[in-house]
mmCIF file of C-alpha atoms in Angstrom:
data_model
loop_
_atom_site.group_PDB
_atom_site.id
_atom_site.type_symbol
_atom_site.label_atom_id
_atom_site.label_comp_id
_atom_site.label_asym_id
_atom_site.label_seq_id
_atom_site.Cartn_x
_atom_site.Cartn_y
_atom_site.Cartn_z
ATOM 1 C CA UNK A 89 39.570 -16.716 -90.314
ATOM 2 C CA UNK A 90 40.180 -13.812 -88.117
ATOM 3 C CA UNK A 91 36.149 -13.472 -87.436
ATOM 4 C CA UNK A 92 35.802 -17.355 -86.644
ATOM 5 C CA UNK A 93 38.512 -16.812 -84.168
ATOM 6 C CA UNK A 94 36.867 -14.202 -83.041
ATOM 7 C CA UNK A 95 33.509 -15.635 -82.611
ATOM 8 C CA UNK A 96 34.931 -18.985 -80.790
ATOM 9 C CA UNK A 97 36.845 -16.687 -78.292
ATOM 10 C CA UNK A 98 33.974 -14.760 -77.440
ATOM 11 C CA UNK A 99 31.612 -17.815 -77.287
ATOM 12 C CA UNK A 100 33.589 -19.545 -75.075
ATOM 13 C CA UNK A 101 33.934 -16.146 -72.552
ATOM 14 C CA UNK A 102 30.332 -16.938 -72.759
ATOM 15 C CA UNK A 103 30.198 -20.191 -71.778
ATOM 16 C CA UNK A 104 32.915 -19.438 -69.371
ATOM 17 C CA UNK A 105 30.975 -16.623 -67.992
ATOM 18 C CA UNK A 106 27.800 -19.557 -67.241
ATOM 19 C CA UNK A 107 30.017 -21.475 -65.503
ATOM 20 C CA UNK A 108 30.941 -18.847 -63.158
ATOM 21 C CA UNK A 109 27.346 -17.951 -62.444
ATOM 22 C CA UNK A 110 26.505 -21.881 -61.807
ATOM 23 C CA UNK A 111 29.494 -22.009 -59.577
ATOM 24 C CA UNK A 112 28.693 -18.919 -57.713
ATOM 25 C CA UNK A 113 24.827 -20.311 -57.245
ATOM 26 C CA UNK A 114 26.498 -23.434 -55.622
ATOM 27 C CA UNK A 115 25.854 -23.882 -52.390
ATOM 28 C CA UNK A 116 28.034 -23.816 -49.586
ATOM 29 C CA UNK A 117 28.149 -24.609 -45.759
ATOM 30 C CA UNK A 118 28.676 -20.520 -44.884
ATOM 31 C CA UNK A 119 25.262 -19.883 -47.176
ATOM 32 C CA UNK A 120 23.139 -22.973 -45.703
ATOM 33 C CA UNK A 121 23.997 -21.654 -41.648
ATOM 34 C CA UNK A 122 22.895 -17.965 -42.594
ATOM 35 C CA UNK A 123 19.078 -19.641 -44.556
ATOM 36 C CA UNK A 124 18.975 -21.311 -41.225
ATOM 37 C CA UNK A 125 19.882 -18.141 -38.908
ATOM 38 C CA UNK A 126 17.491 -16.237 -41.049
ATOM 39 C CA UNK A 127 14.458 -18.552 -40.658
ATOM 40 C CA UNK A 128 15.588 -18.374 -36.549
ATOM 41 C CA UNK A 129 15.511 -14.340 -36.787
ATOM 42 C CA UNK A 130 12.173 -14.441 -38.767
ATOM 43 C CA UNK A 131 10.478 -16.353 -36.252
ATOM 44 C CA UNK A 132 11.295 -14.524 -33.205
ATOM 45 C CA UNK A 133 10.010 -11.664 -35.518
ATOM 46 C CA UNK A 134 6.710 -13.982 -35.443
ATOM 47 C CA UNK A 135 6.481 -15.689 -32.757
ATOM 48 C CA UNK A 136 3.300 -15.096 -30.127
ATOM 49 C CA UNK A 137 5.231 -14.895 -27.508
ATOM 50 C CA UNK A 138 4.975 -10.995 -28.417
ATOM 51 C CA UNK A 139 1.272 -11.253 -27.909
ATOM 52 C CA UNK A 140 0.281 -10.824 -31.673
ATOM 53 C CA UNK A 141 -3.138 -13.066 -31.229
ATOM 54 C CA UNK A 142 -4.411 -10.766 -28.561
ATOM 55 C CA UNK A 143 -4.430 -7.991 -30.388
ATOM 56 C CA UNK A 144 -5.802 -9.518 -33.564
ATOM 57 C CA UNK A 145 -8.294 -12.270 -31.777
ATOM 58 C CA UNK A 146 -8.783 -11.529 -28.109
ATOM 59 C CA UNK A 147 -9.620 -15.185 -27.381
ATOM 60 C CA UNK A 148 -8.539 -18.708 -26.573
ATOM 61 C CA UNK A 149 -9.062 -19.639 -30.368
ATOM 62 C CA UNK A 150 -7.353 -16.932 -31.981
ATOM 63 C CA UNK A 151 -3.995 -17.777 -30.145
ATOM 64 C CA UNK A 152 -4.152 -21.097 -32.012
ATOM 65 C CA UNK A 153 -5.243 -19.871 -34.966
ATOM 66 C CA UNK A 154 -1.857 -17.294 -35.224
ATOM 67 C CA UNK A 155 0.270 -19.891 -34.183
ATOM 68 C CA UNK A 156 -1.157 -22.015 -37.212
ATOM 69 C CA UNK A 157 -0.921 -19.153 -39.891
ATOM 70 C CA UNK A 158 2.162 -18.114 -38.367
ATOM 71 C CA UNK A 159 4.242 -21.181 -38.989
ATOM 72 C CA UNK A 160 2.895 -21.480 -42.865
ATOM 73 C CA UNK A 161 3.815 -18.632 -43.212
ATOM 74 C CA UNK A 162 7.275 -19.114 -41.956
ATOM 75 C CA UNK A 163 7.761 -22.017 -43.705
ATOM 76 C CA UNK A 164 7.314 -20.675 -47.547
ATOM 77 C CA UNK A 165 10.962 -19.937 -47.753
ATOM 78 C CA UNK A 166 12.107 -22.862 -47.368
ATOM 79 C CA UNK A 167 9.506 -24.783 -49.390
ATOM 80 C CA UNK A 168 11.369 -22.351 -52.353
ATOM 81 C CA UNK A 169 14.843 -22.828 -51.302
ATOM 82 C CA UNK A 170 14.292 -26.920 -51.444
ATOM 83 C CA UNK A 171 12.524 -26.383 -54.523
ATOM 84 C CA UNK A 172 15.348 -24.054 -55.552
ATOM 85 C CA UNK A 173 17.871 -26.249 -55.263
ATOM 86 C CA UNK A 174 16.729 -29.222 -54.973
ATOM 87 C CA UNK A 175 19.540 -30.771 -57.582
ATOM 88 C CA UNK A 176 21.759 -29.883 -54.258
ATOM 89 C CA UNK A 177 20.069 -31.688 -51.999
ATOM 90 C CA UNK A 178 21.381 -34.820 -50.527
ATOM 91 C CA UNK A 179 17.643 -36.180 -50.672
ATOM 92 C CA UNK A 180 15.929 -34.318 -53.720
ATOM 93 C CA UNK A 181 12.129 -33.355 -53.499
ATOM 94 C CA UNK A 182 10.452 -36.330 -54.465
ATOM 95 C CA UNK A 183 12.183 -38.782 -52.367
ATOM 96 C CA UNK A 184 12.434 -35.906 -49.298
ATOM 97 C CA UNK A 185 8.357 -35.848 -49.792
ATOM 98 C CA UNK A 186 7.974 -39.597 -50.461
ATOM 99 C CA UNK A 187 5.415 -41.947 -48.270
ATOM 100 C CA UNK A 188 6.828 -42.680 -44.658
ATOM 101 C CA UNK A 189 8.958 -45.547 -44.531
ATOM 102 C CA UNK A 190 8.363 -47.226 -41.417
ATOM 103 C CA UNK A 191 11.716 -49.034 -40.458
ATOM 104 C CA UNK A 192 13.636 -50.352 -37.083
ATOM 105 C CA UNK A 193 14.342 -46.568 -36.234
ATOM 106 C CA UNK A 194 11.299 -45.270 -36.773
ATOM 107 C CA UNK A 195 9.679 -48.085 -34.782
ATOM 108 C CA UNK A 196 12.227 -48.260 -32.023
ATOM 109 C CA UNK A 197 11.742 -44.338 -31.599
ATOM 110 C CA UNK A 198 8.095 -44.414 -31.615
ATOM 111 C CA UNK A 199 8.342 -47.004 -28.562
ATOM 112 C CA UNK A 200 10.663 -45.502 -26.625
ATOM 113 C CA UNK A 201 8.376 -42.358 -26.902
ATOM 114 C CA UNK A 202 5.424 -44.161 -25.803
ATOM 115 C CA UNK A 203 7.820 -45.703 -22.568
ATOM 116 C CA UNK A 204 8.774 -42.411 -21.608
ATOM 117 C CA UNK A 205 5.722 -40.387 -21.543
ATOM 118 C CA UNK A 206 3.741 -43.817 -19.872
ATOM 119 C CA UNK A 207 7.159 -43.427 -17.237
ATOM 120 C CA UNK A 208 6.582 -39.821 -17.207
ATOM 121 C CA UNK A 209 2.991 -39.626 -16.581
ATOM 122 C CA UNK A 210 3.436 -42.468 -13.574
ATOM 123 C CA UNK A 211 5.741 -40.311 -12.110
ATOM 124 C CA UNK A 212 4.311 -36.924 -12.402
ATOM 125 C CA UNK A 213 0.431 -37.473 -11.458
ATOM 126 C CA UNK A 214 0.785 -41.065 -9.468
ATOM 127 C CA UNK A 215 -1.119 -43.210 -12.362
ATOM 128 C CA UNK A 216 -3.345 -42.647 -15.336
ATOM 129 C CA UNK A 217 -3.718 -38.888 -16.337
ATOM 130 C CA UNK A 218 -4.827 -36.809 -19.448
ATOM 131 C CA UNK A 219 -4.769 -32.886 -19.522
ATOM 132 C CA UNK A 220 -8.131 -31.487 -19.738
ATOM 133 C CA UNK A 221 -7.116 -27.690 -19.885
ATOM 134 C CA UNK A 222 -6.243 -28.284 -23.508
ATOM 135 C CA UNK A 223 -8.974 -28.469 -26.578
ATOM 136 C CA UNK A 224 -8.013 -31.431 -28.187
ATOM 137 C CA UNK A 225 -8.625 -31.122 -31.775
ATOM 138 C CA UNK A 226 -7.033 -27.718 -31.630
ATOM 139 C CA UNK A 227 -3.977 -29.173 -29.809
ATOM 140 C CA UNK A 228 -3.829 -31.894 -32.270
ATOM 141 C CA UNK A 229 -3.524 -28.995 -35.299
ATOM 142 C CA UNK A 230 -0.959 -27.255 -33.229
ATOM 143 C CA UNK A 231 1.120 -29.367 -33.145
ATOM 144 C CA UNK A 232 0.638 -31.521 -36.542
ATOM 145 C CA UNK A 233 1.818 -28.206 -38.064
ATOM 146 C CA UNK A 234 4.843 -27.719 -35.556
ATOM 147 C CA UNK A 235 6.302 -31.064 -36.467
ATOM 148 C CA UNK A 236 6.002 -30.604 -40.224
ATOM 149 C CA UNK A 237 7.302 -27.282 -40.235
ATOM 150 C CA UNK A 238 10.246 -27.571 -37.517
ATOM 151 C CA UNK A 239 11.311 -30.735 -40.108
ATOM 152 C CA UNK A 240 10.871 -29.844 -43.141
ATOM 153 C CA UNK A 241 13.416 -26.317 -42.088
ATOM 154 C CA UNK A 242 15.818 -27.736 -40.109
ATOM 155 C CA UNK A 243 15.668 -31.533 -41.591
ATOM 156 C CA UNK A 244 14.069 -30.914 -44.942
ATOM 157 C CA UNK A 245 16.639 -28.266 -45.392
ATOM 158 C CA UNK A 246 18.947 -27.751 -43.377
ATOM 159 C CA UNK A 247 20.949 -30.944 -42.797
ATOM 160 C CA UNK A 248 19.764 -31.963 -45.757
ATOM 161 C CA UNK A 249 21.531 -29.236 -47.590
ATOM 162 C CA UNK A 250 24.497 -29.683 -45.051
ATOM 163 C CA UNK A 251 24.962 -33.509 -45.641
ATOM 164 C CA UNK A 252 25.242 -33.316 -48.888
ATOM 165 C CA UNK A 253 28.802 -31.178 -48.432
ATOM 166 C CA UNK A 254 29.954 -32.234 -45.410
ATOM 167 C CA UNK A 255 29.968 -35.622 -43.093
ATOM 168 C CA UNK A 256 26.916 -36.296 -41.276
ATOM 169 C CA UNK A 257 28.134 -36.159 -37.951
ATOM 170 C CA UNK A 258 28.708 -32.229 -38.638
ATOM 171 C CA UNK A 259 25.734 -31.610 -40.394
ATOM 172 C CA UNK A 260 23.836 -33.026 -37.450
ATOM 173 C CA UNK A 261 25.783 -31.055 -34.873
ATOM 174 C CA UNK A 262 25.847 -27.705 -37.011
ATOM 175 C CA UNK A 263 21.490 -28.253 -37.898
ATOM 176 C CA UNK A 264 20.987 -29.299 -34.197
ATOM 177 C CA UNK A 265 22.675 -26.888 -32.730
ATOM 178 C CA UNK A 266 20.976 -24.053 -34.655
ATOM 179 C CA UNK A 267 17.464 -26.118 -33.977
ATOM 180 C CA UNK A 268 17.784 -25.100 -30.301
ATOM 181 C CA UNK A 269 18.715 -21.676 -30.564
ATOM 182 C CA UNK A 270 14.943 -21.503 -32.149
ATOM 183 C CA UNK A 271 13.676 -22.151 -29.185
ATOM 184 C CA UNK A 272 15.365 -19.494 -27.370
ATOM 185 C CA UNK A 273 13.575 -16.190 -28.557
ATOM 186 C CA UNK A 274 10.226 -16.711 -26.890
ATOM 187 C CA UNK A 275 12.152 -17.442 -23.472
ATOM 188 C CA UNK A 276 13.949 -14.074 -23.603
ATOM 189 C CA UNK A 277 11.098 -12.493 -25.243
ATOM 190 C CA UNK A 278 8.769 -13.354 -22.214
ATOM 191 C CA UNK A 279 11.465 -11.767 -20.294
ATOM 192 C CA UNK A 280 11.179 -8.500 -21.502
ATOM 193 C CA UNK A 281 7.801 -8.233 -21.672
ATOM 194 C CA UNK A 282 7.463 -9.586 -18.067
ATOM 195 C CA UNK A 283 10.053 -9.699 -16.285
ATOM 196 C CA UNK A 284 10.137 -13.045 -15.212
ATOM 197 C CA UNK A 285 12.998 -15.649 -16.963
ATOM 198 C CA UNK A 286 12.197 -19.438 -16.783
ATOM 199 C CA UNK A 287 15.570 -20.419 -16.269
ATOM 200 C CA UNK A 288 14.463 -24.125 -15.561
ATOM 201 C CA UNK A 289 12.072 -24.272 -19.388
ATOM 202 C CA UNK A 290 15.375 -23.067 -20.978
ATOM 203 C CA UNK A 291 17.616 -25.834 -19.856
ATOM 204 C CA UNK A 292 15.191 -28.606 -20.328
ATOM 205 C CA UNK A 293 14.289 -26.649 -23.466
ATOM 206 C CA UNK A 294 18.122 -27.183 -24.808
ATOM 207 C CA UNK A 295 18.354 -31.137 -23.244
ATOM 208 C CA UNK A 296 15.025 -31.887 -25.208
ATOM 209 C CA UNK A 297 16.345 -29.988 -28.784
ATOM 210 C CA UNK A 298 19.855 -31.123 -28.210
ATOM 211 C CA UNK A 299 18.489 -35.217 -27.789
ATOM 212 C CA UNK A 300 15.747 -34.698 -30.712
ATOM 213 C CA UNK A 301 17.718 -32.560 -33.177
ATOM 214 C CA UNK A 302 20.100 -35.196 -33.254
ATOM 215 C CA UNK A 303 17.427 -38.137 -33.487
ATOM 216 C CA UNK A 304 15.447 -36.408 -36.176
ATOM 217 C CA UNK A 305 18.623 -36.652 -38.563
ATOM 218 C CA UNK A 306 19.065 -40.042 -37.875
ATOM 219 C CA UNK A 307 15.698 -40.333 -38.870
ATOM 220 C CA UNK A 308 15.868 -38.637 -42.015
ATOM 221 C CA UNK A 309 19.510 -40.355 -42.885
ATOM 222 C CA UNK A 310 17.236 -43.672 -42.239
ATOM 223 C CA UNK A 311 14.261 -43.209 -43.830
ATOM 224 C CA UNK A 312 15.341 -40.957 -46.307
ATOM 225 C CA UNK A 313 11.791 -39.019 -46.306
ATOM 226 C CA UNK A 314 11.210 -36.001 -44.306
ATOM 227 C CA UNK A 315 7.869 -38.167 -43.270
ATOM 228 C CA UNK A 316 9.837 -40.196 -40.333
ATOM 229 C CA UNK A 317 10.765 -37.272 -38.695
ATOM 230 C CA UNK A 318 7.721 -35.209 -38.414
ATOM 231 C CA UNK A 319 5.638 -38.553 -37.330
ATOM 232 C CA UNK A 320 8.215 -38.990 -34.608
ATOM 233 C CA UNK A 321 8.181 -34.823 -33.505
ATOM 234 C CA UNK A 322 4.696 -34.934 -33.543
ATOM 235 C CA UNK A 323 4.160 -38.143 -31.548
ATOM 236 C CA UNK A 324 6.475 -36.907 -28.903
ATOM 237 C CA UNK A 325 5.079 -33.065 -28.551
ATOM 238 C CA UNK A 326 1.670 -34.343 -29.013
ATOM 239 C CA UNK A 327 1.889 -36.729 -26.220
ATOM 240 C CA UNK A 328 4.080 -34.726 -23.889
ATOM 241 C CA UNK A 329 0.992 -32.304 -23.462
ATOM 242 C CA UNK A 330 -1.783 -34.976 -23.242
ATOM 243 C CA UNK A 331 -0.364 -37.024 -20.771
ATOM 244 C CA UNK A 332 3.037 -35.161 -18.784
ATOM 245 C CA UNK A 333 1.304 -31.527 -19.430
ATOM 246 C CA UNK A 334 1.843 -28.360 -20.955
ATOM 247 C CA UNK A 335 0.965 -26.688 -23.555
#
């Protein structure tokens, strides 16, 4: 009798013991910031804007080339971490990877897109205008990749990690506001490496992010596949170069 009590008390330890370590894998909002500060830190690690093509390529090519091995590269992690814990998720893998669903917000976005950069380009260059300092089918690469990738981090993980513990509205802020500090390293970078601080590309750099982090999660609230929002970031980068310029 003595050994059977024995044996249940140290069986359930055990089980007590698995618990704990499930509970202490369990995700929280503190743990889901510092992925998201991490991937943020490891791409200003990265980025080009240190000049890493030049000294691997030396040409036109090989900038676009980095910046497309670069950003795979950079995305692995979280590829594991929604694979990881993808039982966490508010929208688990397969649905998060699922066909595009193309709905009244994805539609309505798409058009407004198309208004504004038709506005845009009327505005900026007096009538019909396309950028021919760009190689198209490179361009079209660039930023196929950027989309996906800025999504499926920020969206794919991020708020969707976030949402699933919290209320949208502060997943949303929290993702979005950690979505523009990404685009802060290359400014600051270029800064020290030339001296010069494009103080105007910073603050339109924050309205865009601010606008599009916040429409992105409605999109993938919506749509419920990470799809809608990389068709929509895509779109809008994609035709922001071809017809307002840039790069």
């Amino acid at each position: 009798m003595l050994c059977m009590k024995n044996y249940q008390s140290q069986n359930k330890k055990g089980r007590n013991r698995g618990n704990k370590n499930i509970v202490d894998k369990k995700l929280n909002a503190k743990k889901i910031i510092l992925t998201l500060i991490s991937f943020i830190v490891f791409w200003a690690m990265i980025t080009d804007a240190w000049g890493y093509s030049n000294f691997i390529f030396n040409n036109n090519i090989g900038t676009y080339i980095y910046g497309y091995i670069s950003r795979f590269i950079w995305i692995f992690p979280a590829m594991f971490l929604i694979i990881r814990y993808n039982n966490q998720l508010k929208f688990k893998k397969n649905e998060l990877f699922s066909q595009p669903i193309f709905n009244k917000s994805l539609v309505l976005t798409i058009t407004i897109i198309l208004v504004y950069i038709f506005v845009m380009m009327i505005v900026n260059h007096k009538g019909f205008w396309i950028n021919s300092e760009i190689i198209l089918w490179l361009i079209v690469i660039k930023y196929i990749i950027v989309g996906m990738v800025e999504e499926i981090v920020f969206r794919g993980w991020g708020y969707n990690s976030l949402v699933n513990i919290m209320s949208h509205k502060k997943a949303t802020i929290i993702t979005t506001l950690l979505f523009i500090l990404l685009h802060f390293p290359s400014y600051f970078i270029k800064f020290l490496r030339f001296g010069t601080f494009d103080f105007v590309g910073i603050i339109v750099q924050i309205i865009s992010a601010l606008i599009w982090g916040i429409v992105f999660c409605i999109l993938l609230k919506k749509g419920k596949t990470i799809w809608n929002p990389i068709i929509v970031h895509t779109i809008y980068d994609l035709m922001s170069v071809l017809f307002i310029g840039g790069v």
